[in-house]
Each structure stands twice: as structure tokens, then as C-alpha cells.
Amino acid sequence: VKKQFMARRSTPPFPLPAPGAFPPAAMNPLGRFMDPEAAKKKAVKKQFMAKIKEDFLAMVPEAVKPEVEDVSVTEMICGDPECAPVDTIIRIIYAKAPMRTFGIPREVEEVTDEDLKDFAPTGEVLAGWARGEDLDWPPLPDPGEPPELQLRFAEGARVECRVSATKWAPGTIMKQWYREPGWETGNYAPYQILLDNGKKIFAPQDTDVVIRALQDPTAQGGAEPMAQG
């Protein structure tokens, strides 16, 4: 009986594949199997990355090239639904200045010479970065003129702001027609407010649904506000 049981255990319950039925799989240094097609794709991407690096370095002004220690090209997955799924990221490593980065909303194999010209910093910006200057790239939008509308609250007015579906927080108007640097031209928020708990926020609308006159002048503190931005 024991021999019969052992014989059954040594017989596989399904037919084994014939030798050579599956293509050999490569193994990485950690001993894990790699997809041959994925390895080929990775090698192709490296070739495109090397070309982008070479083309970018050719665009760098001769006076700036000695200041560039290295350039790296990688890809980054963007989780924002409003941006490209994959960006090509180019990092410029300066010898005596902080590293700088710019991106192209394409996979490396899709980047063209025109894309590189359109998205790469100008020679003036590259030279400024090499000197350690904190220059914006891409350039920040022109602020434009704020709307010609009369707002309800003056600077210094005491107000309370909606910070959640049911909570309000007291504060003081810091500024009318506030904007942040990256906002599109002409895009302003009616107010910037300093809450009594020390946090700064802005009101996107000048309506009682968002901001209203302080109901209780003795109120201090308030709920945790939503982050400004």
C-alpha cells in the first residue's frame, strides 16, 4: 500500500510540457525572472535617452558647457489626469550650482527635436542657473490686471471663512485680488485671509457661501483650514 501511495505522489496530476515548449527567461542579478520583451523595450528607451542627452548638450551654449557636470534623462509617471501619462525628465547637474530640472510631456521615444527646442530652457536661463540664480522655467505667466469689480470687504476687515461643509473659521482680510505665481494670466482670487489660528488661505469667490462678515467678534481660533493653493 505504501508503495502504491508513493507511486501516486510521484506521478504529476497533469502532463508536463515538452522540453523547449517555453522560451528561456533571463534572470536579473537578484535571481528573478525578467520578461525578454520588457528587457528589449528598456534597452530601446536607454538609446532614446542617450540621444536626448546628446541633442540637449548640443543646444547648451559653449560658454555654459564647462559648468555642466552631467545630464540625466529619465521618465516619470504623472498621476494628474490633466497631464501626460508619462513625462521625460531632464536633469542638469552643474559643477558649482544646484541641479535644475525641466520636463517634456512625452515618452522618451516620442520626443522630437522640436519638442526639445520648445521645452528646453533658453541659453540665458541655462547660464543664469550655472551662476546659481533662481530663474523660473518655464517662465511664470504674466499676472495681468485684476478684475474691475468692487469687493465687499476691505483689507483688515474681520471675516469668517468656510473651511469645511459645516465649519467656519474667523480671520482677517490680508489682501484683495490675491494670486499665486503659477496661475494663468488674469486669474485672481478675491481675498487672501489670515485665519486666527495663523494659517493663510484664499477665498475663491466673494459670496456668503465662502466668506462672510464675522458673526461673533469675540471668536478666536476655529477649525483646521483647507490648505491654500
PDB file of C-alpha atoms in Angstrom:
ATOM      1  CA  VAL A   1       0.000   0.000   0.000  1.00  0.00           C
ATOM      2  CA  LYS A   2       2.816   2.377   0.889  1.00  0.00           C
ATOM      3  CA  LYS A   3       4.492   1.759  -2.485  1.00  0.00           C
ATOM      4  CA  GLN A   4       1.224   2.458  -4.320  1.00  0.00           C
ATOM      5  CA  PHE A   5       0.758   5.718  -2.375  1.00  0.00           C
ATOM      6  CA  MET A   6       4.323   6.842  -3.161  1.00  0.00           C
ATOM      7  CA  ALA A   7       3.833   5.984  -6.834  1.00  0.00           C
ATOM      8  CA  ARG A   8       0.710   8.154  -6.961  1.00  0.00           C
ATOM      9  CA  ARG A   9       2.563  11.072  -5.320  1.00  0.00           C
ATOM     10  CA  SER A  10       5.439  10.850  -7.812  1.00  0.00           C
ATOM     11  CA  THR A  11       3.080  10.982 -10.805  1.00  0.00           C
ATOM     12  CA  PRO A  12       2.080  14.574 -11.702  1.00  0.00           C
ATOM     13  CA  PRO A  13      -1.686  15.173 -11.973  1.00  0.00           C
ATOM     14  CA  PHE A  14      -1.204  16.866 -15.375  1.00  0.00           C
ATOM     15  CA  PRO A  15       1.102  16.201 -18.335  1.00  0.00           C
ATOM     16  CA  LEU A  16       4.437  18.009 -18.180  1.00  0.00           C
ATOM     17  CA  PRO A  17       5.297  20.349 -21.097  1.00  0.00           C
ATOM     18  CA  ALA A  18       7.741  19.074 -23.643  1.00  0.00           C
ATOM     19  CA  PRO A  19      11.331  20.368 -23.399  1.00  0.00           C
ATOM     20  CA  GLY A  20      11.670  23.709 -25.191  1.00  0.00           C
ATOM     21  CA  ALA A  21       7.929  24.426 -25.061  1.00  0.00           C
ATOM     22  CA  PHE A  22       8.601  27.712 -23.290  1.00  0.00           C
ATOM     23  CA  PRO A  23      11.257  30.248 -24.320  1.00  0.00           C
ATOM     24  CA  PRO A  24      14.128  30.617 -21.864  1.00  0.00           C
ATOM     25  CA  ALA A  25      13.712  33.514 -19.442  1.00  0.00           C
ATOM     26  CA  ALA A  26      16.603  35.709 -18.418  1.00  0.00           C
ATOM     27  CA  MET A  27      17.319  36.410 -14.776  1.00  0.00           C
ATOM     28  CA  ASN A  28      18.337  39.712 -13.273  1.00  0.00           C
ATOM     29  CA  PRO A  29      21.145  39.979 -10.683  1.00  0.00           C
ATOM     30  CA  LEU A  30      18.630  39.377  -7.888  1.00  0.00           C
ATOM     31  CA  GLY A  31      17.740  35.990  -9.336  1.00  0.00           C
ATOM     32  CA  ARG A  32      14.272  36.995 -10.537  1.00  0.00           C
ATOM     33  CA  PHE A  33      12.976  36.155 -13.985  1.00  0.00           C
ATOM     34  CA  MET A  34      12.710  39.040 -16.466  1.00  0.00           C
ATOM     35  CA  ASP A  35      10.367  39.399 -19.421  1.00  0.00           C
ATOM     36  CA  PRO A  36      12.581  39.326 -22.559  1.00  0.00           C
ATOM     37  CA  GLU A  37      10.294  41.836 -24.303  1.00  0.00           C
ATOM     38  CA  ALA A  38      10.458  44.206 -21.331  1.00  0.00           C
ATOM     39  CA  ALA A  39      14.249  43.961 -21.378  1.00  0.00           C
ATOM     40  CA  LYS A  40      14.284  44.847 -25.089  1.00  0.00           C
ATOM     41  CA  LYS A  41      11.974  47.823 -24.509  1.00  0.00           C
ATOM     42  CA  LYS A  42      14.187  49.049 -21.669  1.00  0.00           C
ATOM     43  CA  ALA A  43      17.261  48.843 -23.914  1.00  0.00           C
ATOM     44  CA  VAL A  44      15.481  50.824 -26.645  1.00  0.00           C
ATOM     45  CA  LYS A  45      14.446  53.508 -24.134  1.00  0.00           C
ATOM     46  CA  LYS A  46      18.056  53.829 -23.000  1.00  0.00           C
ATOM     47  CA  GLN A  47      19.071  54.503 -26.607  1.00  0.00           C
ATOM     48  CA  PHE A  48      16.481  57.277 -26.897  1.00  0.00           C
ATOM     49  CA  MET A  49      17.568  58.721 -23.536  1.00  0.00           C
ATOM     50  CA  ALA A  50      21.177  58.822 -24.737  1.00  0.00           C
ATOM     51  CA  LYS A  51      20.104  60.640 -27.927  1.00  0.00           C
ATOM     52  CA  ILE A  52      18.061  63.206 -25.983  1.00  0.00           C
ATOM     53  CA  LYS A  53      21.056  63.846 -23.732  1.00  0.00           C
ATOM     54  CA  GLU A  54      23.347  64.277 -26.735  1.00  0.00           C
ATOM     55  CA  ASP A  55      20.917  66.605 -28.526  1.00  0.00           C
ATOM     56  CA  PHE A  56      20.376  68.712 -25.414  1.00  0.00           C
ATOM     57  CA  LEU A  57      24.085  69.104 -24.751  1.00  0.00           C
ATOM     58  CA  ALA A  58      24.470  70.291 -28.337  1.00  0.00           C
ATOM     59  CA  MET A  59      21.980  73.080 -27.537  1.00  0.00           C
ATOM     60  CA  VAL A  60      23.853  74.288 -24.445  1.00  0.00           C
ATOM     61  CA  PRO A  61      25.836  77.483 -25.154  1.00  0.00           C
ATOM     62  CA  GLU A  62      29.586  76.928 -25.409  1.00  0.00           C
ATOM     63  CA  ALA A  63      30.207  79.326 -22.523  1.00  0.00           C
ATOM     64  CA  VAL A  64      27.944  77.238 -20.263  1.00  0.00           C
ATOM     65  CA  LYS A  65      29.130  73.730 -21.222  1.00  0.00           C
ATOM     66  CA  PRO A  66      32.169  73.791 -18.872  1.00  0.00           C
ATOM     67  CA  GLU A  67      29.772  74.439 -15.981  1.00  0.00           C
ATOM     68  CA  VAL A  68      27.618  71.382 -16.777  1.00  0.00           C
ATOM     69  CA  GLU A  69      28.953  68.325 -14.994  1.00  0.00           C
ATOM     70  CA  ASP A  70      26.385  65.861 -16.322  1.00  0.00           C
ATOM     71  CA  VAL A  71      22.885  65.490 -17.756  1.00  0.00           C
ATOM     72  CA  SER A  72      20.493  62.642 -16.917  1.00  0.00           C
ATOM     73  CA  VAL A  73      17.328  61.673 -18.781  1.00  0.00           C
ATOM     74  CA  THR A  74      14.586  59.621 -17.150  1.00  0.00           C
ATOM     75  CA  GLU A  75      10.853  59.042 -17.363  1.00  0.00           C
ATOM     76  CA  MET A  76       8.295  59.877 -14.693  1.00  0.00           C
ATOM     77  CA  ILE A  77       4.699  58.679 -14.461  1.00  0.00           C
ATOM     78  CA  CYS A  78       2.302  61.576 -13.876  1.00  0.00           C
ATOM     79  CA  GLY A  79      -0.652  60.833 -11.613  1.00  0.00           C
ATOM     80  CA  ASP A  80      -2.500  64.030 -12.543  1.00  0.00           C
ATOM     81  CA  PRO A  81      -5.325  63.258 -15.034  1.00  0.00           C
ATOM     82  CA  GLU A  82      -4.748  66.659 -16.658  1.00  0.00           C
ATOM     83  CA  CYS A  83      -1.118  65.950 -17.604  1.00  0.00           C
ATOM     84  CA  ALA A  84       0.568  63.474 -19.927  1.00  0.00           C
ATOM     85  CA  PRO A  85       0.677  59.905 -18.540  1.00  0.00           C
ATOM     86  CA  VAL A  86       4.487  59.844 -18.824  1.00  0.00           C
ATOM     87  CA  ASP A  87       6.909  62.777 -18.819  1.00  0.00           C
ATOM     88  CA  THR A  88      10.505  62.818 -19.966  1.00  0.00           C
ATOM     89  CA  ILE A  89      12.558  64.464 -17.197  1.00  0.00           C
ATOM     90  CA  ILE A  90      15.911  66.086 -17.964  1.00  0.00           C
ATOM     91  CA  ARG A  91      18.164  66.922 -15.026  1.00  0.00           C
ATOM     92  CA  ILE A  92      21.086  69.298 -15.462  1.00  0.00           C
ATOM     93  CA  ILE A  93      23.838  68.709 -12.916  1.00  0.00           C
ATOM     94  CA  TYR A  94      26.036  71.783 -12.564  1.00  0.00           C
ATOM     95  CA  ALA A  95      29.547  71.690 -11.192  1.00  0.00           C
ATOM     96  CA  LYS A  96      29.096  74.682  -8.856  1.00  0.00           C
ATOM     97  CA  ALA A  97      25.339  75.292  -8.760  1.00  0.00           C
ATOM     98  CA  PRO A  98      22.218  73.375  -7.716  1.00  0.00           C
ATOM     99  CA  MET A  99      20.768  70.768 -10.051  1.00  0.00           C
ATOM    100  CA  ARG A 100      17.977  72.005 -12.315  1.00  0.00           C
ATOM    101  CA  THR A 101      15.179  70.065 -13.984  1.00  0.00           C
ATOM    102  CA  PHE A 102      12.748  70.510 -16.838  1.00  0.00           C
ATOM    103  CA  GLY A 103      10.242  68.141 -18.401  1.00  0.00           C
ATOM    104  CA  ILE A 104       8.708  67.226 -21.735  1.00  0.00           C
ATOM    105  CA  PRO A 105       5.191  65.685 -21.734  1.00  0.00           C
ATOM    106  CA  ARG A 106       6.203  62.738 -23.906  1.00  0.00           C
ATOM    107  CA  GLU A 107       7.728  59.298 -23.506  1.00  0.00           C
ATOM    108  CA  VAL A 108      11.414  59.303 -24.431  1.00  0.00           C
ATOM    109  CA  GLU A 109      10.835  57.558 -27.758  1.00  0.00           C
ATOM    110  CA  GLU A 110       8.274  60.220 -28.723  1.00  0.00           C
ATOM    111  CA  VAL A 111      10.473  63.262 -28.027  1.00  0.00           C
ATOM    112  CA  THR A 112      11.388  65.119 -31.216  1.00  0.00           C
ATOM    113  CA  ASP A 113      13.993  67.790 -31.922  1.00  0.00           C
ATOM    114  CA  GLU A 114      11.185  70.352 -31.996  1.00  0.00           C
ATOM    115  CA  ASP A 115       9.961  69.226 -28.567  1.00  0.00           C
ATOM    116  CA  LEU A 116      13.451  69.689 -27.165  1.00  0.00           C
ATOM    117  CA  LYS A 117      13.665  73.187 -28.635  1.00  0.00           C
ATOM    118  CA  ASP A 118      10.192  74.102 -27.323  1.00  0.00           C
ATOM    119  CA  PHE A 119      10.614  72.829 -23.756  1.00  0.00           C
ATOM    120  CA  ALA A 120      14.332  73.286 -23.041  1.00  0.00           C
ATOM    121  CA  PRO A 121      15.409  76.419 -21.142  1.00  0.00           C
ATOM    122  CA  THR A 122      16.914  79.258 -23.124  1.00  0.00           C
ATOM    123  CA  GLY A 123      20.653  79.874 -23.175  1.00  0.00           C
ATOM    124  CA  GLU A 124      20.163  82.848 -20.851  1.00  0.00           C
ATOM    125  CA  VAL A 125      18.348  80.695 -18.292  1.00  0.00           C
ATOM    126  CA  LEU A 126      20.965  77.918 -18.508  1.00  0.00           C
ATOM    127  CA  ALA A 127      23.704  80.498 -17.942  1.00  0.00           C
ATOM    128  CA  GLY A 128      21.818  82.003 -15.004  1.00  0.00           C
ATOM    129  CA  TRP A 129      21.349  78.584 -13.437  1.00  0.00           C
ATOM    130  CA  ALA A 130      25.071  77.928 -13.815  1.00  0.00           C
ATOM    131  CA  ARG A 131      25.700  81.131 -11.820  1.00  0.00           C
ATOM    132  CA  GLY A 132      23.335  79.914  -9.106  1.00  0.00           C
ATOM    133  CA  GLU A 133      20.486  82.279 -10.000  1.00  0.00           C
ATOM    134  CA  ASP A 134      16.977  81.113  -9.130  1.00  0.00           C
ATOM    135  CA  LEU A 135      15.320  81.645 -12.513  1.00  0.00           C
ATOM    136  CA  ASP A 136      11.884  80.230 -13.273  1.00  0.00           C
ATOM    137  CA  TRP A 137      11.422  77.794 -16.137  1.00  0.00           C
ATOM    138  CA  PRO A 138       9.055  77.693 -17.827  1.00  0.00           C
ATOM    139  CA  PRO A 139       8.542  81.433 -17.286  1.00  0.00           C
ATOM    140  CA  LEU A 140       5.735  82.354 -14.933  1.00  0.00           C
ATOM    141  CA  PRO A 141       2.592  83.691 -16.629  1.00  0.00           C
ATOM    142  CA  ASP A 142       2.117  87.439 -16.751  1.00  0.00           C
ATOM    143  CA  PRO A 143      -0.230  88.374 -13.874  1.00  0.00           C
ATOM    144  CA  GLY A 144      -2.485  90.579 -15.979  1.00  0.00           C
ATOM    145  CA  GLU A 145      -4.884  93.083 -14.468  1.00  0.00           C
ATOM    146  CA  PRO A 146      -7.264  92.105 -11.644  1.00  0.00           C
ATOM    147  CA  PRO A 147     -10.999  92.325 -12.333  1.00  0.00           C
ATOM    148  CA  GLU A 148     -12.582  95.760 -12.076  1.00  0.00           C
ATOM    149  CA  LEU A 149     -15.131  94.695  -9.501  1.00  0.00           C
ATOM    150  CA  GLN A 150     -15.981  96.217  -6.146  1.00  0.00           C
ATOM    151  CA  LEU A 151     -15.332  93.710  -3.368  1.00  0.00           C
ATOM    152  CA  ARG A 152     -17.395  93.588  -0.173  1.00  0.00           C
ATOM    153  CA  PHE A 153     -14.550  93.527   2.364  1.00  0.00           C
ATOM    154  CA  ALA A 154     -11.605  95.910   2.717  1.00  0.00           C
ATOM    155  CA  GLU A 155      -8.137  94.923   3.878  1.00  0.00           C
ATOM    156  CA  GLY A 156      -8.164  94.490   7.658  1.00  0.00           C
ATOM    157  CA  ALA A 157     -11.855  93.541   7.781  1.00  0.00           C
ATOM    158  CA  ARG A 158     -12.817  90.776  10.180  1.00  0.00           C
ATOM    159  CA  VAL A 159     -14.480  87.840   8.417  1.00  0.00           C
ATOM    160  CA  GLU A 160     -15.111  84.141   8.750  1.00  0.00           C
ATOM    161  CA  CYS A 161     -14.388  81.579   6.048  1.00  0.00           C
ATOM    162  CA  ARG A 162     -15.946  78.247   5.268  1.00  0.00           C
ATOM    163  CA  VAL A 163     -13.271  75.613   5.887  1.00  0.00           C
ATOM    164  CA  SER A 164     -15.464  72.518   5.563  1.00  0.00           C
ATOM    165  CA  ALA A 165     -19.051  71.609   4.772  1.00  0.00           C
ATOM    166  CA  THR A 166     -20.231  72.695   8.222  1.00  0.00           C
ATOM    167  CA  LYS A 167     -17.389  74.667   9.857  1.00  0.00           C
ATOM    168  CA  TRP A 168     -16.286  78.294   9.665  1.00  0.00           C
ATOM    169  CA  ALA A 169     -13.040  79.878  10.889  1.00  0.00           C
ATOM    170  CA  PRO A 170     -12.530  83.546  11.828  1.00  0.00           C
ATOM    171  CA  GLY A 171      -9.812  85.636  10.237  1.00  0.00           C
ATOM    172  CA  THR A 172      -8.712  88.969   8.812  1.00  0.00           C
ATOM    173  CA  ILE A 173      -8.529  90.103   5.191  1.00  0.00           C
ATOM    174  CA  MET A 174      -4.854  90.430   4.236  1.00  0.00           C
ATOM    175  CA  LYS A 175      -5.171  91.358   0.587  1.00  0.00           C
ATOM    176  CA  GLN A 176      -7.713  91.961  -2.139  1.00  0.00           C
ATOM    177  CA  TRP A 177      -7.277  90.272  -5.540  1.00  0.00           C
ATOM    178  CA  TYR A 178      -4.720  87.688  -4.480  1.00  0.00           C
ATOM    179  CA  ARG A 179      -2.938  85.393  -6.955  1.00  0.00           C
ATOM    180  CA  GLU A 180      -0.260  82.717  -6.823  1.00  0.00           C
ATOM    181  CA  PRO A 181       2.742  82.758  -9.185  1.00  0.00           C
ATOM    182  CA  GLY A 182       1.757  79.819 -11.395  1.00  0.00           C
ATOM    183  CA  TRP A 183      -1.828  80.878 -12.009  1.00  0.00           C
ATOM    184  CA  GLU A 184      -2.905  81.722 -15.549  1.00  0.00           C
ATOM    185  CA  THR A 185      -2.851  85.352 -16.665  1.00  0.00           C
ATOM    186  CA  GLY A 186      -5.780  87.300 -15.231  1.00  0.00           C
ATOM    187  CA  ASN A 187      -6.682  84.609 -12.699  1.00  0.00           C
ATOM    188  CA  TYR A 188      -7.200  86.179  -9.251  1.00  0.00           C
ATOM    189  CA  ALA A 189      -8.911  85.188  -6.000  1.00  0.00           C
ATOM    190  CA  PRO A 190     -10.974  87.947  -4.379  1.00  0.00           C
ATOM    191  CA  TYR A 191      -9.235  87.699  -0.981  1.00  0.00           C
ATOM    192  CA  GLN A 192      -6.269  86.343   0.899  1.00  0.00           C
ATOM    193  CA  ILE A 193      -7.123  85.775   4.552  1.00  0.00           C
ATOM    194  CA  LEU A 194      -5.030  85.259   7.675  1.00  0.00           C
ATOM    195  CA  LEU A 195      -7.035  82.982   9.949  1.00  0.00           C
ATOM    196  CA  ASP A 196      -6.871  83.457  13.686  1.00  0.00           C
ATOM    197  CA  ASN A 197      -5.064  80.114  14.013  1.00  0.00           C
ATOM    198  CA  GLY A 198      -2.177  81.523  11.918  1.00  0.00           C
ATOM    199  CA  LYS A 199      -2.957  79.774   8.624  1.00  0.00           C
ATOM    200  CA  LYS A 200      -3.217  81.715   5.357  1.00  0.00           C
ATOM    201  CA  ILE A 201      -5.916  80.801   2.848  1.00  0.00           C
ATOM    202  CA  PHE A 202      -7.662  82.490  -0.049  1.00  0.00           C
ATOM    203  CA  ALA A 203     -11.345  82.819  -0.869  1.00  0.00           C
ATOM    204  CA  PRO A 204     -12.123  81.772  -4.460  1.00  0.00           C
ATOM    205  CA  GLN A 205     -15.423  83.675  -4.503  1.00  0.00           C
ATOM    206  CA  ASP A 206     -16.813  86.820  -2.907  1.00  0.00           C
ATOM    207  CA  THR A 207     -20.057  85.241  -1.725  1.00  0.00           C
ATOM    208  CA  ASP A 208     -21.579  84.399   1.647  1.00  0.00           C
ATOM    209  CA  VAL A 209     -21.271  80.723   0.767  1.00  0.00           C
ATOM    210  CA  VAL A 210     -17.463  81.072   1.007  1.00  0.00           C
ATOM    211  CA  ILE A 211     -16.713  84.167   3.109  1.00  0.00           C
ATOM    212  CA  ARG A 212     -18.904  86.395   5.259  1.00  0.00           C
ATOM    213  CA  ALA A 213     -18.676  89.104   7.899  1.00  0.00           C
ATOM    214  CA  LEU A 214     -17.621  87.767  11.295  1.00  0.00           C
ATOM    215  CA  GLN A 215     -20.756  86.757  13.193  1.00  0.00           C
ATOM    216  CA  ASP A 216     -19.118  86.673  16.639  1.00  0.00           C
ATOM    217  CA  PRO A 217     -16.495  89.441  17.107  1.00  0.00           C
ATOM    218  CA  THR A 218     -15.107  87.630  20.190  1.00  0.00           C
ATOM    219  CA  ALA A 219     -14.457  84.393  18.257  1.00  0.00           C
ATOM    220  CA  GLN A 220     -10.873  83.141  18.182  1.00  0.00           C
ATOM    221  CA  GLY A 221      -9.192  80.091  16.690  1.00  0.00           C
ATOM    222  CA  GLY A 222     -11.509  77.989  14.569  1.00  0.00           C
ATOM    223  CA  ALA A 223     -11.412  74.754  12.662  1.00  0.00           C
ATOM    224  CA  GLU A 224      -8.361  73.485  10.774  1.00  0.00           C
ATOM    225  CA  PRO A 225      -8.467  75.208   7.345  1.00  0.00           C
ATOM    226  CA  MET A 226      -8.090  73.690   3.956  1.00  0.00           C
ATOM    227  CA  ALA A 227      -4.577  74.221   2.588  1.00  0.00           C
ATOM    228  CA  GLN A 228      -4.005  77.295   0.470  1.00  0.00           C
ATOM    229  CA  GLY A 229      -3.308  76.506  -3.150  1.00  0.00           C
TER     230      GLY A 229
END
